[in-house]
Amino acid sequence: MTLLTTWPDSGPHTVIRRTSDPAEIAAALAPLGVRHQQWPVREDVPADADADTVLAAYRDEIDALSEEGGFVTVDVVALHPSDDPDWPQRARAAREKFLTEHTHDDDDEVRFFVAGAGIFYLHVGGEVHAVYCEKGDLLGVPKGTRHWFDMGTEPSFTAIRFFHEEDGWIGTFTGSDISSRFPDFDTIHATRAAEPDA
């Protein structure tokens, strides 16, 4: 289940908001221009399904969102634990690529989680919003929004990505170290897993 935690951007000493109610999350994010929706989960799509299987399973939703939002490129990104000896290094490199605050100058960042989980941290209006996304969650972050993404030290997720530009993911890093001052994916994930409704 999705979880939204909001703190002042001065640090996580005060929790402004913490909710797992989808309607409350959508209402809190809408004024920021952030889209949050939940799509039906296709239980017959395994977590490690290949891109063609994932895209075929969600074709109706993909087509509807692409037409509505004018997206020209859609792809699938997946990262799951592996016995490959290179896995720890690949996982670390993948995580570090997105872990520092950045913006996208020419495109929104729109992701639908087919499997697994990840956290988008949105730095807007003097606050940091940590949006913990799991399978079934769609999040759309408007271009120009300062944010970072944490997939944890043991990444495990499959996501559909939507782009307005054919070049795909291009980030502009802000140079801020703010991401190091807030609870990371592993901390929030562990807390979330311990809650009764998780």
PDB file of C-alpha atoms in Angstrom:
ATOM      1  CA  MET A   1       0.000   0.000   0.000  1.00  0.00           C
ATOM      2  CA  THR A   2       1.212   3.487  -0.801  1.00  0.00           C
ATOM      3  CA  LEU A   3       2.532   5.625   2.029  1.00  0.00           C
ATOM      4  CA  LEU A   4       3.047   9.388   2.002  1.00  0.00           C
ATOM      5  CA  THR A   5       5.273  10.999   4.622  1.00  0.00           C
ATOM      6  CA  THR A   6       5.858  14.759   4.623  1.00  0.00           C
ATOM      7  CA  TRP A   7       8.503  16.668   6.566  1.00  0.00           C
ATOM      8  CA  PRO A   8       9.801  20.267   6.489  1.00  0.00           C
ATOM      9  CA  ASP A   9      12.814  20.449   4.194  1.00  0.00           C
ATOM     10  CA  SER A  10      14.955  21.471   7.163  1.00  0.00           C
ATOM     11  CA  GLY A  11      14.977  17.828   8.248  1.00  0.00           C
ATOM     12  CA  PRO A  12      12.884  14.854   9.363  1.00  0.00           C
ATOM     13  CA  HIS A  13      12.585  15.949  12.999  1.00  0.00           C
ATOM     14  CA  THR A  14       8.893  16.809  12.524  1.00  0.00           C
ATOM     15  CA  VAL A  15       6.375  14.711  10.613  1.00  0.00           C
ATOM     16  CA  ILE A  16       3.822  17.005   8.967  1.00  0.00           C
ATOM     17  CA  ARG A  17       1.806  14.223   7.368  1.00  0.00           C
ATOM     18  CA  ARG A  18       1.837  10.431   7.304  1.00  0.00           C
ATOM     19  CA  THR A  19      -0.958   8.598   5.531  1.00  0.00           C
ATOM     20  CA  SER A  20      -1.633   5.472   3.535  1.00  0.00           C
ATOM     21  CA  ASP A  21      -5.114   6.547   2.448  1.00  0.00           C
ATOM     22  CA  PRO A  22      -5.080   6.796  -1.381  1.00  0.00           C
ATOM     23  CA  ALA A  23      -7.602   9.651  -1.439  1.00  0.00           C
ATOM     24  CA  GLU A  24      -5.607  11.670   1.116  1.00  0.00           C
ATOM     25  CA  ILE A  25      -2.394  11.026  -0.784  1.00  0.00           C
ATOM     26  CA  ALA A  26      -3.900  12.131  -4.087  1.00  0.00           C
ATOM     27  CA  ALA A  27      -5.394  15.240  -2.432  1.00  0.00           C
ATOM     28  CA  ALA A  28      -2.060  16.172  -0.818  1.00  0.00           C
ATOM     29  CA  LEU A  29      -0.081  15.715  -4.045  1.00  0.00           C
ATOM     30  CA  ALA A  30      -2.542  17.327  -6.482  1.00  0.00           C
ATOM     31  CA  PRO A  31      -1.705  20.946  -5.480  1.00  0.00           C
ATOM     32  CA  LEU A  32       1.928  20.141  -6.330  1.00  0.00           C
ATOM     33  CA  GLY A  33       0.896  19.064  -9.813  1.00  0.00           C
ATOM     34  CA  VAL A  34       1.795  15.471  -8.937  1.00  0.00           C
ATOM     35  CA  ARG A  35      -0.432  12.727 -10.306  1.00  0.00           C
ATOM     36  CA  HIS A  36      -1.125   9.717  -8.107  1.00  0.00           C
ATOM     37  CA  GLN A  37      -3.390   6.911  -9.263  1.00  0.00           C
ATOM     38  CA  GLN A  38      -3.829   3.229  -8.607  1.00  0.00           C
ATOM     39  CA  TRP A  39      -4.303   0.880 -11.537  1.00  0.00           C
ATOM     40  CA  PRO A  40      -5.642  -2.666 -11.288  1.00  0.00           C
ATOM     41  CA  VAL A  41      -2.853  -5.125 -10.586  1.00  0.00           C
ATOM     42  CA  ARG A  42      -2.469  -7.972 -13.068  1.00  0.00           C
ATOM     43  CA  GLU A  43      -1.767 -10.864 -10.722  1.00  0.00           C
ATOM     44  CA  ASP A  44      -0.962 -13.123 -13.685  1.00  0.00           C
ATOM     45  CA  VAL A  45       2.090 -10.994 -14.556  1.00  0.00           C
ATOM     46  CA  PRO A  46       5.106 -12.327 -12.628  1.00  0.00           C
ATOM     47  CA  ALA A  47       7.472  -9.855 -10.975  1.00  0.00           C
ATOM     48  CA  ASP A  48      10.258 -10.905 -13.335  1.00  0.00           C
ATOM     49  CA  ALA A  49       8.140 -10.774 -16.520  1.00  0.00           C
ATOM     50  CA  ASP A  50       9.892  -9.495 -19.633  1.00  0.00           C
ATOM     51  CA  ALA A  51       9.061  -6.084 -21.104  1.00  0.00           C
ATOM     52  CA  ASP A  52       6.813  -7.416 -23.870  1.00  0.00           C
ATOM     53  CA  THR A  53       4.677  -9.335 -21.362  1.00  0.00           C
ATOM     54  CA  VAL A  54       4.366  -6.309 -19.085  1.00  0.00           C
ATOM     55  CA  LEU A  55       3.455  -3.936 -21.911  1.00  0.00           C
ATOM     56  CA  ALA A  56       0.892  -6.365 -23.320  1.00  0.00           C
ATOM     57  CA  ALA A  57      -0.746  -6.869 -19.913  1.00  0.00           C
ATOM     58  CA  TYR A  58      -1.218  -3.132 -19.357  1.00  0.00           C
ATOM     59  CA  ARG A  59      -1.818  -2.148 -22.990  1.00  0.00           C
ATOM     60  CA  ASP A  60      -5.249  -0.543 -22.389  1.00  0.00           C
ATOM     61  CA  GLU A  61      -4.004   1.614 -19.506  1.00  0.00           C
ATOM     62  CA  ILE A  62      -0.811   2.517 -21.375  1.00  0.00           C
ATOM     63  CA  ASP A  63      -2.687   3.573 -24.489  1.00  0.00           C
ATOM     64  CA  ALA A  64      -5.198   5.645 -22.508  1.00  0.00           C
ATOM     65  CA  LEU A  65      -2.513   7.474 -20.519  1.00  0.00           C
ATOM     66  CA  SER A  66      -0.303   7.984 -23.587  1.00  0.00           C
ATOM     67  CA  GLU A  67      -3.179   9.564 -25.487  1.00  0.00           C
ATOM     68  CA  GLU A  68      -4.231  11.716 -22.537  1.00  0.00           C
ATOM     69  CA  GLY A  69      -0.705  12.840 -21.660  1.00  0.00           C
ATOM     70  CA  GLY A  70       0.889  12.946 -25.106  1.00  0.00           C
ATOM     71  CA  PHE A  71       3.598  10.427 -24.234  1.00  0.00           C
ATOM     72  CA  VAL A  72       5.639   9.238 -27.215  1.00  0.00           C
ATOM     73  CA  THR A  73       7.920   6.665 -25.582  1.00  0.00           C
ATOM     74  CA  VAL A  74       6.981   3.912 -23.140  1.00  0.00           C
ATOM     75  CA  ASP A  75       9.390   1.317 -21.794  1.00  0.00           C
ATOM     76  CA  VAL A  76       9.885  -1.071 -18.894  1.00  0.00           C
ATOM     77  CA  VAL A  77      12.692  -0.933 -16.342  1.00  0.00           C
ATOM     78  CA  ALA A  78      13.248  -3.837 -13.970  1.00  0.00           C
ATOM     79  CA  LEU A  79      15.781  -4.629 -11.298  1.00  0.00           C
ATOM     80  CA  HIS A  80      15.512  -7.718  -9.100  1.00  0.00           C
ATOM     81  CA  PRO A  81      17.987  -9.592  -6.894  1.00  0.00           C
ATOM     82  CA  SER A  82      20.175 -12.036  -8.789  1.00  0.00           C
ATOM     83  CA  ASP A  83      22.816 -14.704  -8.158  1.00  0.00           C
ATOM     84  CA  ASP A  84      25.009 -13.003 -10.750  1.00  0.00           C
ATOM     85  CA  PRO A  85      28.338 -12.050  -9.073  1.00  0.00           C
ATOM     86  CA  ASP A  86      28.035  -8.598 -10.669  1.00  0.00           C
ATOM     87  CA  TRP A  87      24.607  -8.019  -9.100  1.00  0.00           C
ATOM     88  CA  PRO A  88      25.725  -6.060  -5.980  1.00  0.00           C
ATOM     89  CA  GLN A  89      27.762  -3.648  -8.096  1.00  0.00           C
ATOM     90  CA  ARG A  90      24.969  -3.192 -10.663  1.00  0.00           C
ATOM     91  CA  ALA A  91      22.401  -2.627  -7.898  1.00  0.00           C
ATOM     92  CA  ARG A  92      24.621  -0.062  -6.175  1.00  0.00           C
ATOM     93  CA  ALA A  93      25.279   1.816  -9.417  1.00  0.00           C
ATOM     94  CA  ALA A  94      21.585   1.833 -10.359  1.00  0.00           C
ATOM     95  CA  ARG A  95      20.608   3.176  -6.948  1.00  0.00           C
ATOM     96  CA  GLU A  96      23.257   5.882  -6.891  1.00  0.00           C
ATOM     97  CA  LYS A  97      22.206   7.219 -10.295  1.00  0.00           C
ATOM     98  CA  PHE A  98      18.889   8.494  -8.915  1.00  0.00           C
ATOM     99  CA  LEU A  99      19.700   9.042  -5.237  1.00  0.00           C
ATOM    100  CA  THR A 100      20.791  12.689  -5.471  1.00  0.00           C
ATOM    101  CA  GLU A 101      18.311  15.542  -5.884  1.00  0.00           C
ATOM    102  CA  HIS A 102      17.672  16.420  -9.522  1.00  0.00           C
ATOM    103  CA  THR A 103      15.075  17.816 -11.904  1.00  0.00           C
ATOM    104  CA  HIS A 104      13.989  17.059 -15.431  1.00  0.00           C
ATOM    105  CA  ASP A 105      13.955  20.164 -17.595  1.00  0.00           C
ATOM    106  CA  ASP A 106      12.121  18.758 -20.605  1.00  0.00           C
ATOM    107  CA  ASP A 107       9.900  15.969 -19.327  1.00  0.00           C
ATOM    108  CA  ASP A 108       7.690  14.741 -16.521  1.00  0.00           C
ATOM    109  CA  GLU A 109       8.728  11.621 -14.625  1.00  0.00           C
ATOM    110  CA  VAL A 110       5.845   9.160 -14.842  1.00  0.00           C
ATOM    111  CA  ARG A 111       6.144   5.633 -13.461  1.00  0.00           C
ATOM    112  CA  PHE A 112       3.736   2.764 -12.910  1.00  0.00           C
ATOM    113  CA  PHE A 113       4.896   0.063 -10.510  1.00  0.00           C
ATOM    114  CA  VAL A 114       4.110  -3.393 -11.871  1.00  0.00           C
ATOM    115  CA  ALA A 115       5.984  -5.127  -9.035  1.00  0.00           C
ATOM    116  CA  GLY A 116       8.138  -4.292  -6.058  1.00  0.00           C
ATOM    117  CA  ALA A 117       8.548  -0.875  -4.484  1.00  0.00           C
ATOM    118  CA  GLY A 118      10.485   2.388  -4.553  1.00  0.00           C
ATOM    119  CA  ILE A 119      10.266   5.846  -3.004  1.00  0.00           C
ATOM    120  CA  PHE A 120      10.058   9.166  -4.815  1.00  0.00           C
ATOM    121  CA  TYR A 121      11.096  12.101  -2.622  1.00  0.00           C
ATOM    122  CA  LEU A 122       9.593  15.390  -3.824  1.00  0.00           C
ATOM    123  CA  HIS A 123      11.173  18.646  -2.613  1.00  0.00           C
ATOM    124  CA  VAL A 124       8.516  21.300  -3.098  1.00  0.00           C
ATOM    125  CA  GLY A 125       7.466  24.466  -1.273  1.00  0.00           C
ATOM    126  CA  GLY A 126       9.723  24.038   1.755  1.00  0.00           C
ATOM    127  CA  GLU A 127       8.673  20.424   2.295  1.00  0.00           C
ATOM    128  CA  VAL A 128       9.902  16.945   1.392  1.00  0.00           C
ATOM    129  CA  HIS A 129       7.245  14.401   0.468  1.00  0.00           C
ATOM    130  CA  ALA A 130       8.323  10.740   0.482  1.00  0.00           C
ATOM    131  CA  VAL A 131       5.920   8.753  -1.693  1.00  0.00           C
ATOM    132  CA  TYR A 132       6.411   5.042  -1.068  1.00  0.00           C
ATOM    133  CA  CYS A 133       5.072   3.316  -4.194  1.00  0.00           C
ATOM    134  CA  GLU A 134       4.212  -0.359  -4.555  1.00  0.00           C
ATOM    135  CA  LYS A 135       2.689  -2.459  -7.306  1.00  0.00           C
ATOM    136  CA  GLY A 136      -0.432  -0.810  -8.669  1.00  0.00           C
ATOM    137  CA  ASP A 137       0.791   2.740  -8.006  1.00  0.00           C
ATOM    138  CA  LEU A 138       1.210   5.330 -10.755  1.00  0.00           C
ATOM    139  CA  LEU A 139       3.109   8.515  -9.923  1.00  0.00           C
ATOM    140  CA  GLY A 140       3.636  11.484 -12.223  1.00  0.00           C
ATOM    141  CA  VAL A 141       6.176  14.127 -11.186  1.00  0.00           C
ATOM    142  CA  PRO A 142       5.994  17.370 -13.243  1.00  0.00           C
ATOM    143  CA  LYS A 143       9.090  18.567 -15.052  1.00  0.00           C
ATOM    144  CA  GLY A 144      11.139  21.043 -13.055  1.00  0.00           C
ATOM    145  CA  THR A 145      10.209  19.433  -9.707  1.00  0.00           C
ATOM    146  CA  ARG A 146      13.190  18.812  -7.445  1.00  0.00           C
ATOM    147  CA  HIS A 147      13.199  15.162  -6.427  1.00  0.00           C
ATOM    148  CA  TRP A 148      15.188  11.963  -5.977  1.00  0.00           C
ATOM    149  CA  PHE A 149      14.369   8.260  -6.086  1.00  0.00           C
ATOM    150  CA  ASP A 150      15.518   5.486  -3.768  1.00  0.00           C
ATOM    151  CA  MET A 151      15.142   1.802  -4.627  1.00  0.00           C
ATOM    152  CA  GLY A 152      17.020   0.576  -1.546  1.00  0.00           C
ATOM    153  CA  THR A 153      20.183  -1.449  -1.109  1.00  0.00           C
ATOM    154  CA  GLU A 154      18.455  -4.577  -2.463  1.00  0.00           C
ATOM    155  CA  PRO A 155      16.418  -3.176  -5.375  1.00  0.00           C
ATOM    156  CA  SER A 156      13.410  -5.212  -6.456  1.00  0.00           C
ATOM    157  CA  PHE A 157      10.917  -3.580  -8.770  1.00  0.00           C
ATOM    158  CA  THR A 158       9.451  -3.520 -12.260  1.00  0.00           C
ATOM    159  CA  ALA A 159       8.056  -0.235 -13.573  1.00  0.00           C
ATOM    160  CA  ILE A 160       6.579   1.142 -16.776  1.00  0.00           C
ATOM    161  CA  ARG A 161       8.067   4.517 -17.722  1.00  0.00           C
ATOM    162  CA  PHE A 162       6.358   7.178 -19.830  1.00  0.00           C
ATOM    163  CA  PHE A 163       8.233   9.929 -21.697  1.00  0.00           C
ATOM    164  CA  HIS A 164       7.258  12.946 -23.801  1.00  0.00           C
ATOM    165  CA  GLU A 165      10.759  12.955 -25.268  1.00  0.00           C
ATOM    166  CA  GLU A 166      12.323  10.152 -27.280  1.00  0.00           C
ATOM    167  CA  ASP A 167      15.637  10.594 -25.449  1.00  0.00           C
ATOM    168  CA  GLY A 168      14.214   9.069 -22.255  1.00  0.00           C
ATOM    169  CA  TRP A 169      15.615   9.859 -18.804  1.00  0.00           C
ATOM    170  CA  ILE A 170      17.747  13.006 -18.616  1.00  0.00           C
ATOM    171  CA  GLY A 171      18.400  14.487 -15.170  1.00  0.00           C
ATOM    172  CA  THR A 172      19.794  17.860 -14.122  1.00  0.00           C
ATOM    173  CA  PHE A 173      21.372  17.569 -10.672  1.00  0.00           C
ATOM    174  CA  THR A 174      20.907  20.453  -8.221  1.00  0.00           C
ATOM    175  CA  GLY A 175      24.140  19.902  -6.272  1.00  0.00           C
ATOM    176  CA  SER A 176      22.222  19.677  -2.986  1.00  0.00           C
ATOM    177  CA  ASP A 177      22.964  16.992  -0.394  1.00  0.00           C
ATOM    178  CA  ILE A 178      19.383  17.105   0.941  1.00  0.00           C
ATOM    179  CA  SER A 179      18.740  13.467   0.054  1.00  0.00           C
ATOM    180  CA  SER A 180      21.328  12.367   2.634  1.00  0.00           C
ATOM    181  CA  ARG A 181      19.393  14.069   5.441  1.00  0.00           C
ATOM    182  CA  PHE A 182      16.143  12.087   5.164  1.00  0.00           C
ATOM    183  CA  PRO A 183      15.214   8.467   5.935  1.00  0.00           C
ATOM    184  CA  ASP A 184      16.178   6.226   3.035  1.00  0.00           C
ATOM    185  CA  PHE A 185      14.154   3.481   1.349  1.00  0.00           C
ATOM    186  CA  ASP A 186      15.438   0.734   3.636  1.00  0.00           C
ATOM    187  CA  THR A 187      14.430   2.667   6.774  1.00  0.00           C
ATOM    188  CA  ILE A 188      10.932   3.513   5.536  1.00  0.00           C
ATOM    189  CA  HIS A 189      10.414   0.054   4.026  1.00  0.00           C
ATOM    190  CA  ALA A 190      11.299  -1.639   7.326  1.00  0.00           C
ATOM    191  CA  THR A 191       8.934   0.630   9.249  1.00  0.00           C
ATOM    192  CA  ARG A 192       6.191   0.077   6.679  1.00  0.00           C
ATOM    193  CA  ALA A 193       6.588  -3.708   6.782  1.00  0.00           C
ATOM    194  CA  ALA A 194       6.182  -3.667  10.566  1.00  0.00           C
ATOM    195  CA  GLU A 195       2.825  -1.886  10.438  1.00  0.00           C
ATOM    196  CA  PRO A 196      -0.327  -4.016  10.849  1.00  0.00           C
ATOM    197  CA  ASP A 197      -1.957  -2.994   7.532  1.00  0.00           C
ATOM    198  CA  ALA A 198       1.215  -3.362   5.438  1.00  0.00           C
TER     199      ALA A 198
END
